[in-house]
Amino acid sequence: MGSPNLISSFEMMVMLALLRLGDEAYGVPISEEIEEQSGHDIAVGSVYAALERLEARGLVSSRVGEPTAERGGRAKRYFKATGKGLKEIRETQRTLLKLWKNLPGLEGGKA
Amino acid sequence: MRSIPAPKFATWLLMQLGCGPANEAVIGDLEEQFRRHPRTRVWYWRQVLIAIVGSAFQEIRTQKLRTLGAMILALAALVFTELFLAKAVVPITSMLPAPLWNAPTFQTFFEVAVTWTAAGLEGFVAGWVLARMHGGRRATVLFFAVLLNGAGALSFPVHEGVGSVAPGGALLSLPVYLIGVLILNCAVFIGSRTRTTPKSPRIGLVSL
């Protein structure tokens, strides 16, 4: 049996940030959203690397937006989770919740 | 929003070496963040380096065999060019008049000229092969340059001992060697640009 092509934790964060941002999801707000929620510094390059992997797997689609002066005349690239991507996230969440249950080492908030 | 522009050289470097299909968007995003927030130049450079290395790894990961094949062939082309040039230089030295050849200044000049010219030709041939074998993909060119420079750094002590082209010629000094490395890298890059990089077929822009 072949091993499933699982989403990494960072890819999962990127997918969730995409969902939170809706139609306005491009590199800057995605990395800022993850930075805000995780408290870690996030490189835009890493976000794009994850998005490209997700796009190659059909979990995310993209479109080129409008260029602005603020960006040196360069266009934004907006991303959106596809139906397949949403299904994958739900499945991953279900699996994680099942694995999370009844963990003696984590009961009572102890890590 | 501040009016200080992002470091131009870093942006140029990312434009030249960034490998991802969304490279333009990455540059735009970095510029936007740099202008909108109080980010330092160090932050910008760090982001640029992460983007270059990350996109190169990403591209190579998806095409391991083609990358490896292109790099091996380019390396072989470089070695063959070096061997060919080494054979071609010997008759030239014998054609030179003895008083001229015996002058130490001329020997040094000749050796430096040969070293730099050879570096340029070898680099261009290797880059040309990379362009034909793998469309001159930036990630492959970047990794090839890293490999070449790594090997060069390791072999410098050997060159220092036996690098003279002319009998009794001056040994290669570090600055001459480093300029040769720079010429080699530039030549690989120029050679790889003799064919335009095809767009990655695996990721297309999809209309939402």
Short mmCIF file of C-alpha atoms in Angstrom, two decimals:
data_model
loop_
_atom_site.label_atom_id
_atom_site.label_comp_id
_atom_site.label_asym_id
_atom_site.label_seq_id
_atom_site.Cartn_x
_atom_site.Cartn_y
_atom_site.Cartn_z
CA MET A 1 0.00 0.00 0.00
CA GLY A 2 1.43 3.41 -0.98
CA SER A 3 1.89 5.98 1.75
CA PRO A 4 -0.57 8.88 1.59
CA ASN A 5 0.75 12.27 0.48
CA LEU A 6 0.21 14.03 3.80
CA ILE A 7 0.08 17.77 4.38
CA SER A 8 2.91 19.05 6.56
CA SER A 9 2.13 21.21 9.59
CA PHE A 10 3.37 24.35 7.80
CA GLU A 11 1.30 23.56 4.71
CA MET A 12 -1.67 23.08 7.03
CA MET A 13 -1.05 26.53 8.56
CA VAL A 14 -0.89 28.05 5.08
CA MET A 15 -4.15 26.36 4.06
CA LEU A 16 -5.89 27.56 7.22
CA ALA A 17 -4.58 31.10 6.72
CA LEU A 18 -5.97 30.98 3.16
CA LEU A 19 -9.37 30.02 4.48
CA ARG A 20 -9.31 32.77 7.10
CA LEU A 21 -8.39 35.44 4.54
CA GLY A 22 -10.88 34.46 1.86
CA ASP A 23 -10.55 36.31 -1.44
CA GLU A 24 -7.73 38.56 -0.22
CA ALA A 25 -5.20 35.78 0.29
CA TYR A 26 -1.80 36.52 -1.21
CA GLY A 27 1.76 36.23 0.10
CA VAL A 28 1.84 39.22 2.47
CA PRO A 29 -1.43 38.67 4.40
CA ILE A 30 -0.86 34.90 4.49
CA SER A 31 2.59 35.27 6.09
CA GLU A 32 1.29 38.00 8.44
CA GLU A 33 -1.64 35.84 9.51
CA ILE A 34 0.64 32.91 10.33
CA GLU A 35 3.09 35.23 12.11
CA GLU A 36 0.29 36.71 14.19
CA GLN A 37 -1.16 33.36 15.19
CA SER A 38 2.10 31.47 15.72
CA GLY A 39 4.27 34.29 17.07
CA HIS A 40 7.11 33.24 14.75
CA ASP A 41 8.80 35.17 11.98
CA ILE A 42 7.68 33.71 8.64
CA ALA A 43 9.61 34.11 5.38
CA VAL A 44 7.49 34.93 2.34
CA GLY A 45 9.66 32.56 0.31
CA SER A 46 8.71 29.66 2.58
CA VAL A 47 5.02 30.52 2.22
CA TYR A 48 5.32 30.48 -1.59
CA ALA A 49 7.27 27.21 -1.52
CA ALA A 50 4.41 25.63 0.48
CA LEU A 51 1.78 27.19 -1.81
CA GLU A 52 3.53 25.82 -4.91
CA ARG A 53 3.61 22.33 -3.43
CA LEU A 54 -0.08 22.60 -2.57
CA GLU A 55 -0.90 23.95 -6.03
CA ALA A 56 1.01 21.12 -7.69
CA ARG A 57 -1.19 18.70 -5.74
CA GLY A 58 -4.35 20.52 -6.78
CA LEU A 59 -5.20 21.64 -3.23
CA VAL A 60 -4.83 25.33 -4.04
CA SER A 61 -5.44 27.42 -7.15
CA SER A 62 -4.09 30.86 -7.99
CA ARG A 63 -4.75 33.88 -10.14
CA VAL A 64 -2.69 36.96 -10.96
CA GLY A 65 -4.07 40.19 -9.56
CA GLU A 66 -3.43 43.82 -10.29
CA PRO A 67 0.03 45.42 -10.15
CA THR A 68 0.44 48.31 -7.70
CA ALA A 69 3.02 51.07 -7.26
CA GLU A 70 3.56 49.98 -3.65
CA ARG A 71 4.88 46.68 -5.02
CA GLY A 72 7.19 48.25 -7.60
CA GLY A 73 4.60 47.66 -10.33
CA ARG A 74 4.44 43.93 -9.69
CA ALA A 75 1.22 41.97 -9.63
CA LYS A 76 -0.14 40.10 -6.63
CA ARG A 77 -0.81 36.41 -6.87
CA TYR A 78 -4.00 35.44 -5.07
CA PHE A 79 -4.52 31.92 -3.77
CA LYS A 80 -7.64 29.99 -2.94
CA ALA A 81 -8.25 26.52 -1.53
CA THR A 82 -9.88 24.15 -4.02
CA GLY A 83 -12.63 21.65 -3.23
CA LYS A 84 -9.99 18.94 -3.06
CA GLY A 85 -7.98 21.12 -0.68
CA LEU A 86 -10.95 21.63 1.64
CA LYS A 87 -11.62 17.89 1.68
CA GLU A 88 -7.97 17.20 2.49
CA ILE A 89 -8.01 19.70 5.37
CA ARG A 90 -11.13 18.18 6.88
CA GLU A 91 -9.67 14.69 6.64
CA THR A 92 -6.42 15.83 8.24
CA GLN A 93 -8.35 17.58 11.02
CA ARG A 94 -10.42 14.44 11.68
CA THR A 95 -7.29 12.30 11.83
CA LEU A 96 -5.50 14.73 14.14
CA LEU A 97 -8.52 14.94 16.48
CA LYS A 98 -8.69 11.16 16.71
CA LEU A 99 -4.97 10.94 17.45
CA TRP A 100 -5.27 13.79 19.95
CA LYS A 101 -7.88 11.99 22.07
CA ASN A 102 -6.92 10.09 25.23
CA LEU A 103 -3.30 11.06 25.29
CA PRO A 104 -2.17 10.43 28.87
CA GLY A 105 0.91 12.63 28.51
CA LEU A 106 -1.14 15.67 27.47
CA GLU A 107 -4.05 15.42 29.93
CA GLY A 108 -4.62 18.37 32.22
CA GLY A 109 -2.74 20.75 29.90
CA LYS A 110 0.64 19.14 30.59
CA ALA A 111 2.95 18.94 27.61
CA MET B 1 4.25 53.86 4.22
CA ARG B 2 7.91 54.84 3.97
CA SER B 3 9.63 56.02 0.82
CA ILE B 4 12.93 54.14 1.27
CA PRO B 5 13.29 51.68 -1.63
CA ALA B 6 14.16 48.05 -0.99
CA PRO B 7 17.84 47.09 -1.54
CA LYS B 8 18.16 47.09 -5.32
CA PHE B 9 20.97 44.56 -5.57
CA ALA B 10 19.05 42.05 -3.44
CA THR B 11 15.99 42.50 -5.65
CA TRP B 12 18.10 42.08 -8.78
CA LEU B 13 19.67 38.92 -7.33
CA LEU B 14 16.23 37.47 -6.61
CA MET B 15 15.09 38.34 -10.13
CA GLN B 16 18.09 36.52 -11.59
CA LEU B 17 18.26 33.52 -9.28
CA GLY B 18 14.71 33.03 -8.01
CA CYS B 19 13.38 29.78 -9.45
CA GLY B 20 9.73 29.59 -8.51
CA PRO B 21 6.91 30.29 -10.97
CA ALA B 22 5.68 32.99 -8.57
CA ASN B 23 9.03 34.80 -8.40
CA GLU B 24 7.57 38.11 -9.55
CA ALA B 25 4.89 37.89 -6.87
CA VAL B 26 7.51 37.09 -4.21
CA ILE B 27 9.52 40.19 -5.18
CA GLY B 28 6.37 42.31 -5.11
CA ASP B 29 5.38 40.95 -1.71
CA LEU B 30 8.81 41.65 -0.24
CA GLU B 31 8.81 45.17 -1.63
CA GLU B 32 5.32 45.78 -0.23
CA GLN B 33 6.30 44.49 3.22
CA PHE B 34 9.51 46.51 3.20
CA ARG B 35 7.67 49.73 2.34
CA ARG B 36 4.69 49.16 4.59
CA HIS B 37 6.46 48.02 7.76
CA PRO B 38 9.62 49.23 9.49
CA ARG B 39 11.72 46.35 8.13
CA THR B 40 15.50 46.49 8.05
CA ARG B 41 17.76 45.85 5.08
CA VAL B 42 19.05 42.74 6.90
CA TRP B 43 15.47 41.45 7.05
CA TYR B 44 15.09 42.04 3.31
CA TRP B 45 18.34 40.26 2.46
CA ARG B 46 17.39 37.32 4.68
CA GLN B 47 14.02 37.03 2.92
CA VAL B 48 15.71 37.17 -0.49
CA LEU B 49 18.19 34.42 0.39
CA ILE B 50 15.45 32.18 1.82
CA ALA B 51 13.38 32.73 -1.35
CA ILE B 52 16.31 31.86 -3.65
CA VAL B 53 17.44 28.75 -1.75
CA GLY B 54 13.88 27.58 -1.01
CA SER B 55 12.71 27.89 -4.62
CA ALA B 56 15.87 26.18 -5.91
CA PHE B 57 15.37 23.20 -3.59
CA GLN B 58 11.71 23.06 -4.55
CA GLU B 59 12.51 22.92 -8.27
CA ILE B 60 15.26 20.35 -7.88
CA ARG B 61 13.11 18.15 -5.65
CA THR B 62 10.53 17.83 -8.40
CA GLN B 63 13.09 17.01 -11.13
CA LYS B 64 15.91 15.16 -9.38
CA LEU B 65 17.02 12.92 -12.25
CA ARG B 66 16.96 15.57 -14.97
CA THR B 67 18.89 17.94 -12.73
CA LEU B 68 21.47 15.31 -11.87
CA GLY B 69 21.86 14.28 -15.53
CA ALA B 70 22.27 17.89 -16.68
CA MET B 71 24.84 18.59 -13.97
CA ILE B 72 26.90 15.49 -14.77
CA LEU B 73 26.95 16.34 -18.50
CA ALA B 74 27.84 19.96 -17.81
CA LEU B 75 30.68 18.85 -15.55
CA ALA B 76 31.92 16.44 -18.24
CA ALA B 77 31.77 19.24 -20.84
CA LEU B 78 33.77 21.48 -18.52
CA VAL B 79 36.46 18.83 -17.96
CA PHE B 80 36.73 18.06 -21.70
CA THR B 81 37.04 21.77 -22.49
CA GLU B 82 39.79 22.09 -19.89
CA LEU B 83 41.67 19.10 -21.36
CA PHE B 84 41.25 20.48 -24.88
CA LEU B 85 42.50 23.93 -23.87
CA ALA B 86 45.45 22.45 -21.97
CA LYS B 87 46.50 20.63 -25.16
CA ALA B 88 45.95 23.73 -27.27
CA VAL B 89 48.07 25.99 -25.04
CA VAL B 90 51.27 23.90 -25.17
CA PRO B 91 51.94 24.50 -28.93
CA ILE B 92 51.37 28.22 -28.41
CA THR B 93 54.07 28.39 -25.75
CA SER B 94 56.56 26.62 -28.05
CA MET B 95 55.84 29.15 -30.84
CA LEU B 96 56.75 32.12 -28.67
CA PRO B 97 60.28 33.56 -29.00
CA ALA B 98 62.58 32.36 -26.22
CA PRO B 99 63.57 35.83 -24.90
CA LEU B 100 59.93 36.76 -24.51
CA TRP B 101 58.95 33.46 -22.92
CA ASN B 102 61.84 33.56 -20.47
CA ALA B 103 60.83 36.94 -19.12
CA PRO B 104 59.18 36.30 -15.72
CA THR B 105 56.70 39.17 -16.16
CA PHE B 106 55.49 37.73 -19.46
CA GLN B 107 55.11 34.26 -17.97
CA THR B 108 52.93 35.63 -15.19
CA PHE B 109 50.88 37.66 -17.65
CA PHE B 110 50.51 34.66 -19.96
CA GLU B 111 49.48 32.38 -17.13
CA VAL B 112 46.87 34.80 -15.82
CA ALA B 113 45.50 35.40 -19.32
CA VAL B 114 45.27 31.66 -20.00
CA THR B 115 43.67 30.94 -16.62
CA TRP B 116 40.98 33.59 -17.02
CA THR B 117 40.27 32.81 -20.67
CA ALA B 118 40.04 29.09 -19.89
CA ALA B 119 37.71 29.81 -16.95
CA GLY B 120 35.46 31.86 -19.22
CA LEU B 121 35.36 29.27 -22.00
CA GLU B 122 34.87 26.31 -19.66
CA GLY B 123 32.11 28.08 -17.79
CA PHE B 124 30.34 29.10 -20.97
CA VAL B 125 30.47 25.55 -22.39
CA ALA B 126 29.15 24.10 -19.11
CA GLY B 127 26.37 26.70 -19.00
CA TRP B 128 25.54 26.04 -22.65
CA VAL B 129 25.20 22.31 -21.90
CA LEU B 130 22.97 23.09 -18.90
CA ALA B 131 20.79 25.22 -21.16
CA ARG B 132 20.44 22.42 -23.73
CA MET B 133 19.93 19.63 -21.22
CA HIS B 134 17.65 21.30 -18.76
CA GLY B 135 16.49 24.53 -20.37
CA GLY B 136 19.04 26.42 -18.25
CA ARG B 137 16.77 26.19 -15.23
CA ARG B 138 17.97 28.59 -12.59
CA ALA B 139 17.91 26.01 -9.80
CA THR B 140 20.15 23.66 -11.80
CA VAL B 141 22.53 26.49 -12.70
CA LEU B 142 22.60 27.60 -9.07
CA PHE B 143 23.36 24.11 -7.77
CA PHE B 144 25.96 23.57 -10.46
CA ALA B 145 27.67 26.82 -9.44
CA VAL B 146 27.59 25.79 -5.77
CA LEU B 147 29.11 22.40 -6.68
CA LEU B 148 31.76 24.04 -8.84
CA ASN B 149 32.70 26.61 -6.21
CA GLY B 150 32.81 23.95 -3.49
CA ALA B 151 35.12 21.80 -5.61
CA GLY B 152 37.16 24.90 -6.50
CA ALA B 153 37.60 25.88 -2.86
CA LEU B 154 38.74 22.36 -2.00
CA SER B 155 41.13 22.14 -4.94
CA PHE B 156 42.72 25.58 -4.49
CA PRO B 157 45.67 24.24 -2.46
CA VAL B 158 46.36 21.77 -5.29
CA HIS B 159 46.15 24.54 -7.91
CA GLU B 160 48.44 26.65 -5.79
CA GLY B 161 51.08 23.95 -6.07
CA VAL B 162 50.74 22.78 -9.67
CA GLY B 163 48.74 25.50 -11.40
CA SER B 164 51.50 26.93 -13.55
CA VAL B 165 50.93 26.58 -17.27
CA ALA B 166 54.39 27.60 -18.31
CA PRO B 167 57.45 25.74 -17.06
CA GLY B 168 58.72 27.68 -14.11
CA GLY B 169 55.78 30.10 -14.37
CA ALA B 170 54.44 31.98 -11.39
CA LEU B 171 52.08 30.16 -9.10
CA LEU B 172 48.46 31.17 -9.08
CA SER B 173 47.88 33.71 -6.40
CA LEU B 174 44.64 33.93 -4.44
CA PRO B 175 43.29 37.12 -6.12
CA VAL B 176 43.98 35.72 -9.60
CA TYR B 177 42.28 32.48 -8.61
CA LEU B 178 39.27 34.28 -7.14
CA ILE B 179 38.83 36.45 -10.24
CA GLY B 180 39.03 33.24 -12.29
CA VAL B 181 36.26 31.74 -10.15
CA LEU B 182 34.16 34.87 -10.67
CA ILE B 183 34.70 34.67 -14.45
CA LEU B 184 33.81 30.97 -14.40
CA ASN B 185 30.57 31.63 -12.50
CA CYS B 186 29.56 34.51 -14.76
CA ALA B 187 30.35 32.41 -17.84
CA VAL B 188 28.22 29.51 -16.57
CA PHE B 189 25.39 31.95 -15.98
CA ILE B 190 25.74 33.58 -19.42
CA GLY B 191 26.03 30.19 -21.14
CA SER B 192 22.90 28.96 -19.39
CA ARG B 193 21.01 31.97 -20.74
CA THR B 194 21.60 30.93 -24.36
CA ARG B 195 18.26 29.23 -24.10
CA THR B 196 15.26 30.68 -22.25
CA THR B 197 14.02 28.86 -19.17
CA PRO B 198 10.74 27.11 -19.89
CA LYS B 199 7.89 27.73 -17.50
CA SER B 200 7.33 24.92 -15.05
CA PRO B 201 4.64 22.69 -16.57
CA ARG B 202 3.43 21.34 -13.25
CA ILE B 203 1.92 24.59 -12.00
CA GLY B 204 -0.36 26.61 -14.18
CA LEU B 205 -2.26 29.73 -13.28
CA VAL B 206 -5.86 28.77 -12.82
CA SER B 207 -8.67 31.26 -13.08
CA LEU B 208 -10.76 31.25 -9.95
#
